[in-house]
Structures are given as C-alpha cells and as structure tokens.
PDB file of C-alpha atoms in Angstrom:
ATOM      1  CA  MET A   1      64.131 126.662 161.077  1.00 64.00           C
ATOM      2  CA  ASP A   2      61.276 128.667 159.548  1.00 91.00           C
ATOM      3  CA  THR A   3      58.277 129.378 161.757  1.00 94.00           C
ATOM      4  CA  VAL A   4      54.830 128.853 160.286  1.00 97.00           C
ATOM      5  CA  ALA A   5      52.078 130.478 162.327  1.00 97.00           C
ATOM      6  CA  LEU A   6      48.462 129.484 161.824  1.00 96.00           C
ATOM      7  CA  ALA A   7      46.124 132.358 162.680  1.00 95.00           C
ATOM      8  CA  VAL A   8      43.153 130.912 164.562  1.00 91.00           C
ATOM      9  CA  THR A   9      40.106 132.654 165.923  1.00 90.00           C
ATOM     10  CA  ASP A  10      36.395 132.034 166.338  1.00 89.00           C
ATOM     11  CA  GLY A  11      34.773 131.576 162.951  1.00 85.00           C
ATOM     12  CA  MET A  12      37.591 129.798 161.147  1.00 89.00           C
ATOM     13  CA  LEU A  13      36.970 126.693 159.031  1.00 89.00           C
ATOM     14  CA  HIS A  14      38.466 123.560 160.554  1.00 89.00           C
ATOM     15  CA  PHE A  15      39.178 121.739 157.271  1.00 91.00           C
ATOM     16  CA  GLU A  16      41.680 124.293 156.000  1.00 92.00           C
ATOM     17  CA  LEU A  17      43.237 124.676 159.438  1.00 92.00           C
ATOM     18  CA  ALA A  18      43.770 120.922 159.851  1.00 92.00           C
ATOM     19  CA  LEU A  19      45.099 120.633 156.305  1.00 94.00           C
ATOM     20  CA  ALA A  20      47.728 123.310 156.868  1.00 95.00           C
ATOM     21  CA  TYR A  21      48.729 121.770 160.198  1.00 94.00           C
ATOM     22  CA  GLU A  22      49.208 118.403 158.500  1.00 94.00           C
ATOM     23  CA  VAL A  23      51.398 119.868 155.744  1.00 95.00           C
ATOM     24  CA  PHE A  24      53.635 122.052 157.906  1.00 96.00           C
ATOM     25  CA  GLY A  25      53.593 119.903 161.042  1.00 92.00           C
ATOM     26  CA  PRO A  26      55.373 116.530 160.910  1.00 86.00           C
ATOM     27  CA  ALA A  27      58.359 116.477 158.558  1.00 89.00           C
ATOM     28  CA  PRO A  28      58.480 113.886 155.741  1.00 83.00           C
ATOM     29  CA  ALA A  29      61.006 111.101 156.271  1.00 81.00           C
ATOM     30  CA  ALA A  30      63.031 112.392 153.324  1.00 78.00           C
ATOM     31  CA  VAL A  31      63.793 115.657 155.129  1.00 84.00           C
ATOM     32  CA  THR A  32      67.190 115.472 156.806  1.00 83.00           C
ATOM     33  CA  GLY A  33      67.605 119.164 157.555  1.00 85.00           C
ATOM     34  CA  PRO A  34      65.437 121.739 159.319  1.00 90.00           C
ATOM     35  CA  TRP A  35      61.691 121.602 158.782  1.00 94.00           C
ATOM     36  CA  TYR A  36      59.035 124.026 159.960  1.00 95.00           C
ATOM     37  CA  ASP A  37      58.364 125.088 163.528  1.00 95.00           C
ATOM     38  CA  ILE A  38      54.577 125.348 163.559  1.00 95.00           C
ATOM     39  CA  ALA A  39      52.562 127.460 165.992  1.00 95.00           C
ATOM     40  CA  LEU A  40      48.873 128.079 166.558  1.00 95.00           C
ATOM     41  CA  CYS A  41      48.243 131.739 167.325  1.00 96.00           C
ATOM     42  CA  GLY A  42      44.934 133.078 168.570  1.00 93.00           C
ATOM     43  CA  PRO A  43      43.078 134.901 171.327  1.00 89.00           C
ATOM     44  CA  ASP A  44      42.627 132.417 174.203  1.00 82.00           C
ATOM     45  CA  ALA A  45      40.527 129.324 173.503  1.00 85.00           C
ATOM     46  CA  VAL A  46      38.651 129.522 170.199  1.00 86.00           C
ATOM     47  CA  ARG A  47      35.836 127.643 168.526  1.00 82.00           C
ATOM     48  CA  VAL A  48      36.766 126.272 165.086  1.00 82.00           C
ATOM     49  CA  GLY A  49      33.729 124.619 163.559  1.00 78.00           C
ATOM     50  CA  ARG A  50      32.584 122.155 166.222  1.00 82.00           C
ATOM     51  CA  PHE A  51      36.031 121.921 167.788  1.00 86.00           C
ATOM     52  CA  ARG A  52      37.495 123.831 170.696  1.00 87.00           C
ATOM     53  CA  LEU A  53      41.106 124.816 170.171  1.00 88.00           C
ATOM     54  CA  GLU A  54      43.785 126.008 172.586  1.00 89.00           C
ATOM     55  CA  PRO A  55      46.316 128.221 170.733  1.00 93.00           C
ATOM     56  CA  ASP A  56      49.999 128.085 171.634  1.00 90.00           C
ATOM     57  CA  HIS A  57      50.444 131.860 171.476  1.00 95.00           C
ATOM     58  CA  GLY A  58      48.521 135.084 171.150  1.00 94.00           C
ATOM     59  CA  LEU A  59      47.922 136.813 167.828  1.00 95.00           C
ATOM     60  CA  ASP A  60      50.890 139.087 168.509  1.00 94.00           C
ATOM     61  CA  GLN A  61      53.151 136.106 167.777  1.00 94.00           C
ATOM     62  CA  LEU A  62      52.179 136.313 164.095  1.00 96.00           C
ATOM     63  CA  SER A  63      54.582 139.211 163.619  1.00 95.00           C
ATOM     64  CA  ARG A  64      57.480 136.947 164.708  1.00 95.00           C
ATOM     65  CA  ALA A  65      56.712 134.237 162.148  1.00 96.00           C
ATOM     66  CA  ASP A  66      58.350 133.687 158.773  1.00 96.00           C
ATOM     67  CA  THR A  67      55.082 132.510 157.221  1.00 97.00           C
ATOM     68  CA  VAL A  68      51.535 133.247 158.384  1.00 98.00           C
ATOM     69  CA  ILE A  69      48.661 131.033 157.229  1.00 97.00           C
ATOM     70  CA  VAL A  70      45.106 132.388 157.477  1.00 97.00           C
ATOM     71  CA  PRO A  71      42.600 129.512 157.146  1.00 94.00           C
ATOM     72  CA  GLY A  72      39.116 129.891 155.700  1.00 90.00           C
ATOM     73  CA  TRP A  73      36.770 132.448 157.246  1.00 87.00           C
ATOM     74  CA  ALA A  74      33.366 130.795 157.771  1.00 87.00           C
ATOM     75  CA  ASP A  75      30.961 133.736 157.334  1.00 90.00           C
ATOM     76  CA  VAL A  76      32.034 136.005 154.487  1.00 92.00           C
ATOM     77  CA  ASP A  77      29.068 138.280 155.210  1.00 92.00           C
ATOM     78  CA  GLN A  78      30.575 139.101 158.592  1.00 92.00           C
ATOM     79  CA  ASP A  79      33.654 141.286 159.033  1.00 93.00           C
ATOM     80  CA  PRO A  80      36.623 139.333 160.462  1.00 94.00           C
ATOM     81  CA  PRO A  81      37.725 140.374 163.977  1.00 93.00           C
ATOM     82  CA  ALA A  82      39.678 143.622 164.076  1.00 95.00           C
ATOM     83  CA  ASP A  83      42.439 142.104 166.225  1.00 94.00           C
ATOM     84  CA  LEU A  84      42.979 139.340 163.670  1.00 95.00           C
ATOM     85  CA  VAL A  85      43.077 141.814 160.781  1.00 96.00           C
ATOM     86  CA  GLU A  86      45.536 144.046 162.641  1.00 97.00           C
ATOM     87  CA  ALA A  87      47.768 141.112 163.602  1.00 97.00           C
ATOM     88  CA  VAL A  88      47.915 139.842 160.000  1.00 97.00           C
ATOM     89  CA  ARG A  89      48.750 143.327 158.741  1.00 97.00           C
ATOM     90  CA  ALA A  90      51.460 143.713 161.394  1.00 97.00           C
ATOM     91  CA  ALA A  91      52.951 140.345 160.449  1.00 97.00           C
ATOM     92  CA  HIS A  92      53.178 141.366 156.808  1.00 97.00           C
ATOM     93  CA  ASP A  93      54.693 144.716 157.742  1.00 97.00           C
ATOM     94  CA  ALA A  94      57.287 142.830 159.809  1.00 96.00           C
ATOM     95  CA  GLY A  95      58.324 140.859 156.724  1.00 96.00           C
ATOM     96  CA  ALA A  96      56.269 137.670 157.041  1.00 96.00           C
ATOM     97  CA  ARG A  97      55.028 135.809 154.004  1.00 97.00           C
ATOM     98  CA  VAL A  98      51.222 135.734 154.372  1.00 97.00           C
ATOM     99  CA  ALA A  99      48.995 133.122 152.720  1.00 97.00           C
ATOM    100  CA  SER A 100      45.237 132.702 152.907  1.00 97.00           C
ATOM    101  CA  LEU A 101      43.364 129.469 152.356  1.00 96.00           C
ATOM    102  CA  CYS A 102      39.913 129.556 150.764  1.00 94.00           C
ATOM    103  CA  THR A 103      37.867 132.433 152.236  1.00 95.00           C
ATOM    104  CA  GLY A 104      40.778 133.515 154.398  1.00 96.00           C
ATOM    105  CA  ALA A 105      41.316 135.921 151.495  1.00 96.00           C
ATOM    106  CA  PHE A 106      38.638 138.119 153.070  1.00 97.00           C
ATOM    107  CA  VAL A 107      40.925 138.607 156.081  1.00 97.00           C
ATOM    108  CA  LEU A 108      43.858 139.561 153.860  1.00 97.00           C
ATOM    109  CA  ALA A 109      41.652 141.927 151.870  1.00 97.00           C
ATOM    110  CA  ALA A 110      40.375 143.562 155.064  1.00 97.00           C
ATOM    111  CA  ALA A 111      44.003 144.068 156.107  1.00 97.00           C
ATOM    112  CA  GLY A 112      44.720 145.819 152.801  1.00 97.00           C
ATOM    113  CA  LEU A 113      47.270 143.189 151.747  1.00 98.00           C
ATOM    114  CA  LEU A 114      45.496 142.472 148.453  1.00 97.00           C
ATOM    115  CA  ASP A 115      45.119 146.071 147.280  1.00 97.00           C
ATOM    116  CA  GLY A 116      46.369 146.352 143.708  1.00 96.00           C
ATOM    117  CA  LYS A 117      47.091 142.616 143.594  1.00 95.00           C
ATOM    118  CA  ARG A 118      45.613 139.598 141.877  1.00 93.00           C
ATOM    119  CA  ALA A 119      43.922 137.183 144.283  1.00 95.00           C
ATOM    120  CA  THR A 120      41.473 134.317 144.445  1.00 94.00           C
ATOM    121  CA  THR A 121      39.144 132.574 146.861  1.00 94.00           C
ATOM    122  CA  HIS A 122      36.466 129.879 146.701  1.00 92.00           C
ATOM    123  CA  TRP A 123      34.602 130.238 143.406  1.00 87.00           C
ATOM    124  CA  ALA A 124      31.277 130.634 145.245  1.00 88.00           C
ATOM    125  CA  HIS A 125      32.555 133.831 146.889  1.00 92.00           C
ATOM    126  CA  THR A 126      34.726 135.465 144.210  1.00 91.00           C
ATOM    127  CA  GLN A 127      31.999 137.914 143.194  1.00 89.00           C
ATOM    128  CA  VAL A 128      31.469 138.957 146.815  1.00 93.00           C
ATOM    129  CA  LEU A 129      35.197 139.511 147.302  1.00 95.00           C
ATOM    130  CA  ALA A 130      35.437 141.556 144.097  1.00 94.00           C
ATOM    131  CA  ALA A 131      32.416 143.697 144.970  1.00 93.00           C
ATOM    132  CA  ARG A 132      33.500 144.375 148.552  1.00 95.00           C
ATOM    133  CA  TYR A 133      37.138 145.102 147.680  1.00 96.00           C
ATOM    134  CA  PRO A 134      37.159 146.657 144.177  1.00 95.00           C
ATOM    135  CA  GLN A 135      40.857 147.476 144.492  1.00 96.00           C
ATOM    136  CA  VAL A 136      41.580 143.715 144.376  1.00 95.00           C
ATOM    137  CA  THR A 137      41.813 141.927 141.021  1.00 95.00           C
ATOM    138  CA  VAL A 138      39.905 138.715 141.744  1.00 92.00           C
ATOM    139  CA  ASP A 139      40.657 135.720 139.506  1.00 89.00           C
ATOM    140  CA  PRO A 140      37.834 133.163 139.881  1.00 85.00           C
ATOM    141  CA  ASP A 141      39.473 130.402 137.831  1.00 80.00           C
ATOM    142  CA  VAL A 142      42.874 129.614 139.350  1.00 83.00           C
ATOM    143  CA  LEU A 143      43.751 127.250 142.202  1.00 87.00           C
ATOM    144  CA  TYR A 144      46.059 129.771 143.855  1.00 90.00           C
ATOM    145  CA  VAL A 145      47.826 133.075 143.247  1.00 92.00           C
ATOM    146  CA  ASP A 146      51.425 133.777 144.301  1.00 92.00           C
ATOM    147  CA  ASN A 147      52.317 137.443 144.651  1.00 93.00           C
ATOM    148  CA  GLY A 148      55.569 136.706 146.441  1.00 91.00           C
ATOM    149  CA  SER A 149      54.956 137.860 150.003  1.00 94.00           C
ATOM    150  CA  VAL A 150      51.149 137.489 149.701  1.00 96.00           C
ATOM    151  CA  LEU A 151      49.434 134.345 148.437  1.00 96.00           C
ATOM    152  CA  THR A 152      45.799 133.267 148.178  1.00 96.00           C
ATOM    153  CA  SER A 153      44.184 129.938 147.374  1.00 94.00           C
ATOM    154  CA  ALA A 154      40.842 128.920 145.956  1.00 91.00           C
ATOM    155  CA  GLY A 155      38.396 126.841 147.967  1.00 86.00           C
ATOM    156  CA  LYS A 156      38.832 123.789 150.154  1.00 84.00           C
ATOM    157  CA  ALA A 157      41.196 121.280 148.487  1.00 86.00           C
ATOM    158  CA  ALA A 158      42.954 124.109 146.624  1.00 90.00           C
ATOM    159  CA  ALA A 159      44.420 124.964 150.028  1.00 92.00           C
ATOM    160  CA  MET A 160      46.490 121.803 149.648  1.00 92.00           C
ATOM    161  CA  ASP A 161      47.757 122.995 146.270  1.00 90.00           C
ATOM    162  CA  LEU A 162      48.941 126.264 147.810  1.00 93.00           C
ATOM    163  CA  CYS A 163      50.506 124.621 150.872  1.00 94.00           C
ATOM    164  CA  LEU A 164      52.446 122.181 148.668  1.00 91.00           C
ATOM    165  CA  HIS A 165      53.497 125.137 146.531  1.00 90.00           C
ATOM    166  CA  LEU A 166      54.979 126.790 149.625  1.00 93.00           C
ATOM    167  CA  VAL A 167      56.840 123.603 150.528  1.00 91.00           C
ATOM    168  CA  ARG A 168      58.118 123.401 146.954  1.00 87.00           C
ATOM    169  CA  LEU A 169      59.421 126.964 147.193  1.00 88.00           C
ATOM    170  CA  ASP A 170      61.119 126.318 150.525  1.00 90.00           C
ATOM    171  CA  HIS A 171      62.414 122.757 150.142  1.00 88.00           C
ATOM    172  CA  GLY A 172      62.299 121.915 146.431  1.00 84.00           C
ATOM    173  CA  SER A 173      60.119 119.725 144.240  1.00 79.00           C
ATOM    174  CA  SER A 174      61.512 116.423 145.496  1.00 81.00           C
ATOM    175  CA  ILE A 175      60.446 117.071 149.097  1.00 86.00           C
ATOM    176  CA  ALA A 176      57.091 118.495 148.000  1.00 86.00           C
ATOM    177  CA  ASN A 177      56.460 115.390 145.883  1.00 82.00           C
ATOM    178  CA  THR A 178      57.422 113.109 148.774  1.00 86.00           C
ATOM    179  CA  LEU A 179      55.029 114.962 151.070  1.00 89.00           C
ATOM    180  CA  ALA A 180      52.262 114.729 148.457  1.00 86.00           C
ATOM    181  CA  ARG A 181      52.746 110.959 148.252  1.00 84.00           C
ATOM    182  CA  ARG A 182      52.471 110.660 152.023  1.00 86.00           C
ATOM    183  CA  LEU A 183      49.254 112.669 151.952  1.00 85.00           C
ATOM    184  CA  VAL A 184      48.003 110.640 148.954  1.00 80.00           C
ATOM    185  CA  VAL A 185      47.372 113.740 146.827  1.00 80.00           C
ATOM    186  CA  PRO A 186      48.801 114.871 143.474  1.00 72.00           C
ATOM    187  CA  PRO A 187      51.834 117.149 143.864  1.00 70.00           C
ATOM    188  CA  HIS A 188      50.420 119.395 141.161  1.00 67.00           C
ATOM    189  CA  ARG A 189      46.972 119.609 139.575  1.00 66.00           C
ATOM    190  CA  ASP A 190      46.261 120.773 136.044  1.00 59.00           C
ATOM    191  CA  GLY A 191      43.828 123.582 135.372  1.00 56.00           C
ATOM    192  CA  GLY A 192      42.045 125.792 137.857  1.00 56.00           C
ATOM    193  CA  GLN A 193      38.892 125.786 139.925  1.00 61.00           C
ATOM    194  CA  ALA A 194      36.790 126.642 136.846  1.00 56.00           C
ATOM    195  CA  GLN A 195      36.485 122.882 136.220  1.00 52.00           C
ATOM    196  CA  PHE A 196      34.667 122.500 139.559  1.00 59.00           C
ATOM    197  CA  VAL A 197      32.148 125.315 139.103  1.00 56.00           C
ATOM    198  CA  THR A 198      28.563 124.213 138.655  1.00 57.00           C
ATOM    199  CA  THR A 199      26.345 126.217 136.309  1.00 56.00           C
ATOM    200  CA  PRO A 200      22.777 125.114 137.013  1.00 52.00           C
ATOM    201  CA  VAL A 201      19.857 126.469 135.069  1.00 53.00           C
ATOM    202  CA  PRO A 202      18.029 129.071 137.187  1.00 56.00           C
ATOM    203  CA  ALA A 203      15.090 127.596 139.054  1.00 50.00           C
ATOM    204  CA  PRO A 204      11.698 127.960 137.333  1.00 53.00           C
ATOM    205  CA  ASP A 205      10.144 131.253 138.246  1.00 59.00           C
ATOM    206  CA  ASN A 206       7.791 133.854 136.878  1.00 63.00           C
ATOM    207  CA  HIS A 207      10.526 135.690 134.962  1.00 75.00           C
ATOM    208  CA  PRO A 208      10.068 136.027 131.169  1.00 81.00           C
ATOM    209  CA  LEU A 209      12.705 133.380 130.355  1.00 85.00           C
ATOM    210  CA  ALA A 210      11.358 130.628 132.627  1.00 83.00           C
ATOM    211  CA  GLU A 211       9.922 128.597 129.731  1.00 86.00           C
ATOM    212  CA  LEU A 212      12.825 129.315 127.399  1.00 90.00           C
ATOM    213  CA  PHE A 213      15.561 127.755 129.542  1.00 87.00           C
ATOM    214  CA  PRO A 214      14.263 124.148 129.515  1.00 87.00           C
ATOM    215  CA  TRP A 215      13.402 124.486 125.804  1.00 91.00           C
ATOM    216  CA  VAL A 216      17.037 125.349 125.064  1.00 91.00           C
ATOM    217  CA  ILE A 217      18.448 122.598 127.299  1.00 88.00           C
ATOM    218  CA  GLU A 218      16.468 119.983 125.346  1.00 89.00           C
ATOM    219  CA  ARG A 219      17.945 121.264 122.071  1.00 92.00           C
ATOM    220  CA  LEU A 220      21.636 121.768 122.846  1.00 92.00           C
ATOM    221  CA  ASP A 221      22.574 119.490 119.946  1.00 93.00           C
ATOM    222  CA  ARG A 222      21.096 121.984 117.475  1.00 92.00           C
ATOM    223  CA  PRO A 223      22.798 125.084 115.988  1.00 90.00           C
ATOM    224  CA  LEU A 224      20.674 127.577 117.924  1.00 92.00           C
ATOM    225  CA  THR A 225      21.051 131.295 117.316  1.00 92.00           C
ATOM    226  CA  VAL A 226      19.987 134.353 119.277  1.00 92.00           C
ATOM    227  CA  GLU A 227      17.209 134.815 116.740  1.00 93.00           C
ATOM    228  CA  ASP A 228      15.990 131.260 117.421  1.00 93.00           C
ATOM    229  CA  LEU A 229      15.863 131.980 121.159  1.00 93.00           C
ATOM    230  CA  ALA A 230      14.137 135.321 120.626  1.00 93.00           C
ATOM    231  CA  ARG A 231      11.548 133.738 118.341  1.00 93.00           C
ATOM    232  CA  GLN A 232      10.814 131.025 120.904  1.00 93.00           C
ATOM    233  CA  ALA A 233      10.533 133.617 123.678  1.00 91.00           C
ATOM    234  CA  ARG A 234       8.276 135.794 121.464  1.00 92.00           C
ATOM    235  CA  MET A 235      10.395 138.911 121.809  1.00 91.00           C
ATOM    236  CA  SER A 236      12.970 140.878 119.863  1.00 93.00           C
ATOM    237  CA  SER A 237      16.658 139.964 120.037  1.00 92.00           C
ATOM    238  CA  ARG A 238      17.403 143.224 121.846  1.00 92.00           C
ATOM    239  CA  HIS A 239      14.615 142.626 124.357  1.00 90.00           C
ATOM    240  CA  LEU A 240      15.875 139.051 124.861  1.00 91.00           C
ATOM    241  CA  GLY A 241      19.374 140.351 125.561  1.00 90.00           C
ATOM    242  CA  ARG A 242      18.110 142.702 128.257  1.00 88.00           C
ATOM    243  CA  HIS A 243      16.182 139.913 129.978  1.00 86.00           C
ATOM    244  CA  PHE A 244      19.173 137.557 129.804  1.00 86.00           C
ATOM    245  CA  ARG A 245      21.435 140.164 131.353  1.00 82.00           C
ATOM    246  CA  SER A 246      18.891 140.744 134.136  1.00 78.00           C
ATOM    247  CA  VAL A 247      18.233 137.058 134.917  1.00 75.00           C
ATOM    248  CA  THR A 248      21.614 135.403 134.239  1.00 73.00           C
ATOM    249  CA  GLY A 249      24.074 138.292 134.287  1.00 70.00           C
ATOM    250  CA  THR A 250      25.377 137.402 130.831  1.00 79.00           C
ATOM    251  CA  THR A 251      24.453 137.380 127.148  1.00 88.00           C
ATOM    252  CA  PRO A 252      22.276 134.752 125.419  1.00 90.00           C
ATOM    253  CA  LEU A 253      25.228 133.359 123.439  1.00 90.00           C
ATOM    254  CA  GLN A 254      27.517 133.155 126.468  1.00 87.00           C
ATOM    255  CA  TRP A 255      24.788 131.475 128.503  1.00 87.00           C
ATOM    256  CA  LEU A 256      24.171 129.016 125.657  1.00 90.00           C
ATOM    257  CA  LEU A 257      27.891 128.220 125.426  1.00 89.00           C
ATOM    258  CA  THR A 258      28.021 127.667 129.199  1.00 85.00           C
ATOM    259  CA  GLN A 259      25.145 125.181 128.991  1.00 87.00           C
ATOM    260  CA  ARG A 260      26.856 123.345 126.124  1.00 91.00           C
ATOM    261  CA  ILE A 261      30.084 123.100 128.127  1.00 88.00           C
ATOM    262  CA  ARG A 262      28.209 121.914 131.220  1.00 85.00           C
ATOM    263  CA  HIS A 263      26.441 119.223 129.169  1.00 89.00           C
ATOM    264  CA  ALA A 264      29.794 118.174 127.732  1.00 90.00           C
ATOM    265  CA  GLN A 265      31.141 117.850 131.281  1.00 84.00           C
ATOM    266  CA  GLU A 266      28.217 115.579 132.198  1.00 85.00           C
ATOM    267  CA  LEU A 267      28.769 113.372 129.159  1.00 90.00           C
ATOM    268  CA  LEU A 268      32.511 113.143 129.826  1.00 89.00           C
ATOM    269  CA  GLU A 269      31.765 112.109 133.407  1.00 81.00           C
ATOM    270  CA  THR A 270      29.020 109.578 132.709  1.00 85.00           C
ATOM    271  CA  THR A 271      29.596 108.073 129.249  1.00 89.00           C
ATOM    272  CA  ASP A 272      32.315 106.517 127.104  1.00 90.00           C
ATOM    273  CA  ASP A 273      31.284 108.602 124.089  1.00 93.00           C
ATOM    274  CA  SER A 274      34.114 109.953 121.968  1.00 94.00           C
ATOM    275  CA  VAL A 275      34.903 113.653 121.951  1.00 94.00           C
ATOM    276  CA  ASP A 276      33.506 113.812 118.400  1.00 94.00           C
ATOM    277  CA  THR A 277      30.213 112.300 119.553  1.00 95.00           C
ATOM    278  CA  ILE A 278      30.021 114.656 122.520  1.00 94.00           C
ATOM    279  CA  ALA A 279      30.778 117.624 120.257  1.00 94.00           C
ATOM    280  CA  ALA A 280      27.782 116.699 118.102  1.00 94.00           C
ATOM    281  CA  ALA A 281      25.541 116.078 121.124  1.00 94.00           C
ATOM    282  CA  THR A 282      26.343 119.494 122.579  1.00 94.00           C
ATOM    283  CA  GLY A 283      25.985 121.482 119.368  1.00 93.00           C
ATOM    284  CA  MET A 284      29.719 122.178 119.100  1.00 92.00           C
ATOM    285  CA  GLY A 285      29.923 120.560 115.674  1.00 91.00           C
ATOM    286  CA  THR A 286      33.495 119.239 115.739  1.00 93.00           C
ATOM    287  CA  ALA A 287      35.902 117.893 118.330  1.00 94.00           C
ATOM    288  CA  THR A 288      38.274 120.744 117.520  1.00 94.00           C
ATOM    289  CA  THR A 289      35.640 123.342 118.376  1.00 93.00           C
ATOM    290  CA  LEU A 290      34.688 121.535 121.577  1.00 93.00           C
ATOM    291  CA  ARG A 291      38.300 121.237 122.695  1.00 92.00           C
ATOM    292  CA  ARG A 292      38.950 124.917 122.054  1.00 91.00           C
ATOM    293  CA  HIS A 293      35.916 126.172 123.993  1.00 90.00           C
ATOM    294  CA  PHE A 294      36.222 123.518 126.713  1.00 88.00           C
ATOM    295  CA  ASN A 295      39.888 124.244 127.395  1.00 85.00           C
ATOM    296  CA  ARG A 296      39.288 127.996 127.454  1.00 82.00           C
ATOM    297  CA  THR A 297      36.266 127.712 129.776  1.00 80.00           C
ATOM    298  CA  VAL A 298      37.213 124.847 132.088  1.00 79.00           C
ATOM    299  CA  GLY A 299      40.982 125.211 132.018  1.00 77.00           C
ATOM    300  CA  VAL A 300      41.817 121.644 130.975  1.00 81.00           C
ATOM    301  CA  PRO A 301      41.224 119.603 127.774  1.00 89.00           C
ATOM    302  CA  PRO A 302      38.172 117.276 127.634  1.00 91.00           C
ATOM    303  CA  ASP A 303      40.368 114.160 127.901  1.00 90.00           C
ATOM    304  CA  SER A 304      42.083 115.423 131.046  1.00 86.00           C
ATOM    305  CA  TYR A 305      38.737 116.362 132.561  1.00 83.00           C
ATOM    306  CA  ARG A 306      37.379 112.877 131.855  1.00 86.00           C
ATOM    307  CA  ARG A 307      40.360 111.199 133.524  1.00 81.00           C
ATOM    308  CA  THR A 308      39.796 113.301 136.640  1.00 74.00           C
ATOM    309  CA  PHE A 309      36.024 113.151 136.953  1.00 72.00           C
ATOM    310  CA  ARG A 310      34.992 109.938 135.189  1.00 69.00           C
ATOM    311  CA  LEU A 311      32.273 108.239 137.244  1.00 55.00           C
ATOM    312  CA  ARG A 312      33.185 104.579 137.553  1.00 46.00           C
ATOM    313  CA  THR A 313      30.552 102.064 138.594  1.00 39.00           C
ATOM    314  CA  ARG A 314      31.552  99.650 141.324  1.00 36.00           C
ATOM    315  CA  PRO A 315      31.874  96.007 140.338  1.00 38.00           C
ATOM    316  CA  ALA A 316      28.947  93.831 141.321  1.00 35.00           C
TER     317      ALA A 316
END
C-alpha cells in the first residue's frame, strides 16, 4: 500500500488540502486491491485557513512516504517555513514522489526541487515564481507539469487534475475515471489555465495611454494598425511602443490581439453568435483566423471554450 503524506503547516490553503485528502483518502468502490494509506504530517497543531488541524505525524514522516503532497501556500510574498522546506527536500532525497498543488510550488522551488525543471503554479503568481527562482522554467498556461518524481499543478481546481493524474499513473485510467465520477468532475480537461486568465484593461490613470485604451476597445471590430493607435495617441509608432511596454509589458499589436481574444471569449460566453460573426465583431476577419489565434492563446478551440463557459439563463 502506497503512503501519501500531506504536508501541513500554518499558512496552507485549506481548499487544496481538503481536495487532496478527498482524492487519496477513501477508496472508490471499484478498487479491490490496495489503495493509499494517507497521513497528515505537520508540526503540532496548525492553522489552515480558518480551521485548526491536528496532524497524524511530524514533518519527519514525509521522508517515509511514497508520495508527498504540498498544498497551496497562502502568502507567496512570505518564505515558507524552513522546517517544511527541509522536510520536503529530505523526502525527495529519500525517493518520494513530490507534488505541489497551486502555490505549493513555492515550497518546492525553495527546496531546490524545481531547479532546471519546467513547473507551473496559479496563473496569478507565475511571474512571481519565475522572478524569484530564475532557474525554474515556469509555464503559465498548463494545468499541471509532470517531471516524474516532481510534479506541480496550476491554481485551485487544477489541483484536482494533478491528483487524478497521479491516481491514473498508479491505478490506471478506469479507476481514475471512476473516482472522477464519484467526485462529479471530468477525468481530464482540455486545454490549460490560459483559458481562465482574465486580461482587464488597465484602470484609467494619468499615464499617456489612458485615453487610448477605451478608444481601442470600442473599435475592436476594425482593422486597427500600430499607426492608427499612434495617430490617435498623437505620438510616433516608436514612442507608442515604448509606452506600451512600460504600461502593459507587451507590444501594441500583442495587446490588441489579447483584447480581441478577450472580447471573443465574452461573446462566446454570452451570445449564440456564430464563430464567423464573432470573428467579424472582434476584428479577426474570418473564422479560420479567429480559431487559429484563439486556440494558440487560450489553449482550446472557440467551440470547446463555449461549451465549457457558456452562460445559461435559468428558466423563469
């Protein structure tokens, strides 16, 4: 029987912890052989969100586990406890498979387990992770990354995707699918977390592009060029590019494409318009062009996105 140890300490996120406990705790009815022996490991009583938790074992027990799960770390601006980092590193050195859920990736990175590896975390914190640990290749788009003995998941519900992936590796697709049905979740989701990322227009401010942003948003159906934007902003194209890089961190054309994609997402969610109609309304021209850019940016085709996020009104 494989032992799954959940590393718990003050400052963990309760959602990811409870999710992992539900997946690796009670065995599905279809399992006739050994399941997981789950253990909570932490330093004495800990505070997880608004809950007080009594661990079964100390952190030293992590090194005796087959799989170690590190739930989300609540404050990514704060260094995780040294004893937790050391215990996770020791567990990996002892041969344990180590997986982080959401911002638990910051614990793995602090332990050096992600050095030279591809990893992910919640999309809102990928830039922080990449800046703090430059030796880690951070992928902001995927739901999870499997490096064999070290795995990381994106934010919140993506923890379920990774946990089901582990069950699939250990017990096969049939058992993982049965467990997913019991939990009323899909056994596998298409695309990555890019489809969940919001890209709001920067709040109005006194920066030089403050009046340009809403002007562009009102004209997304038109074939705007960098020269059009520069003319409206009353500056040269080169000057416009410098301001865009400073305010948005990207180029005018990339920002414009992002706004077109975001508008397409809104129309897919809230209307029954065809992909051709949405392509025209977002300045993409043709459905083929929209599908190409949408799939590359969001990670799934427009039709798949609509099926997932379509806002249905309740019957009267």
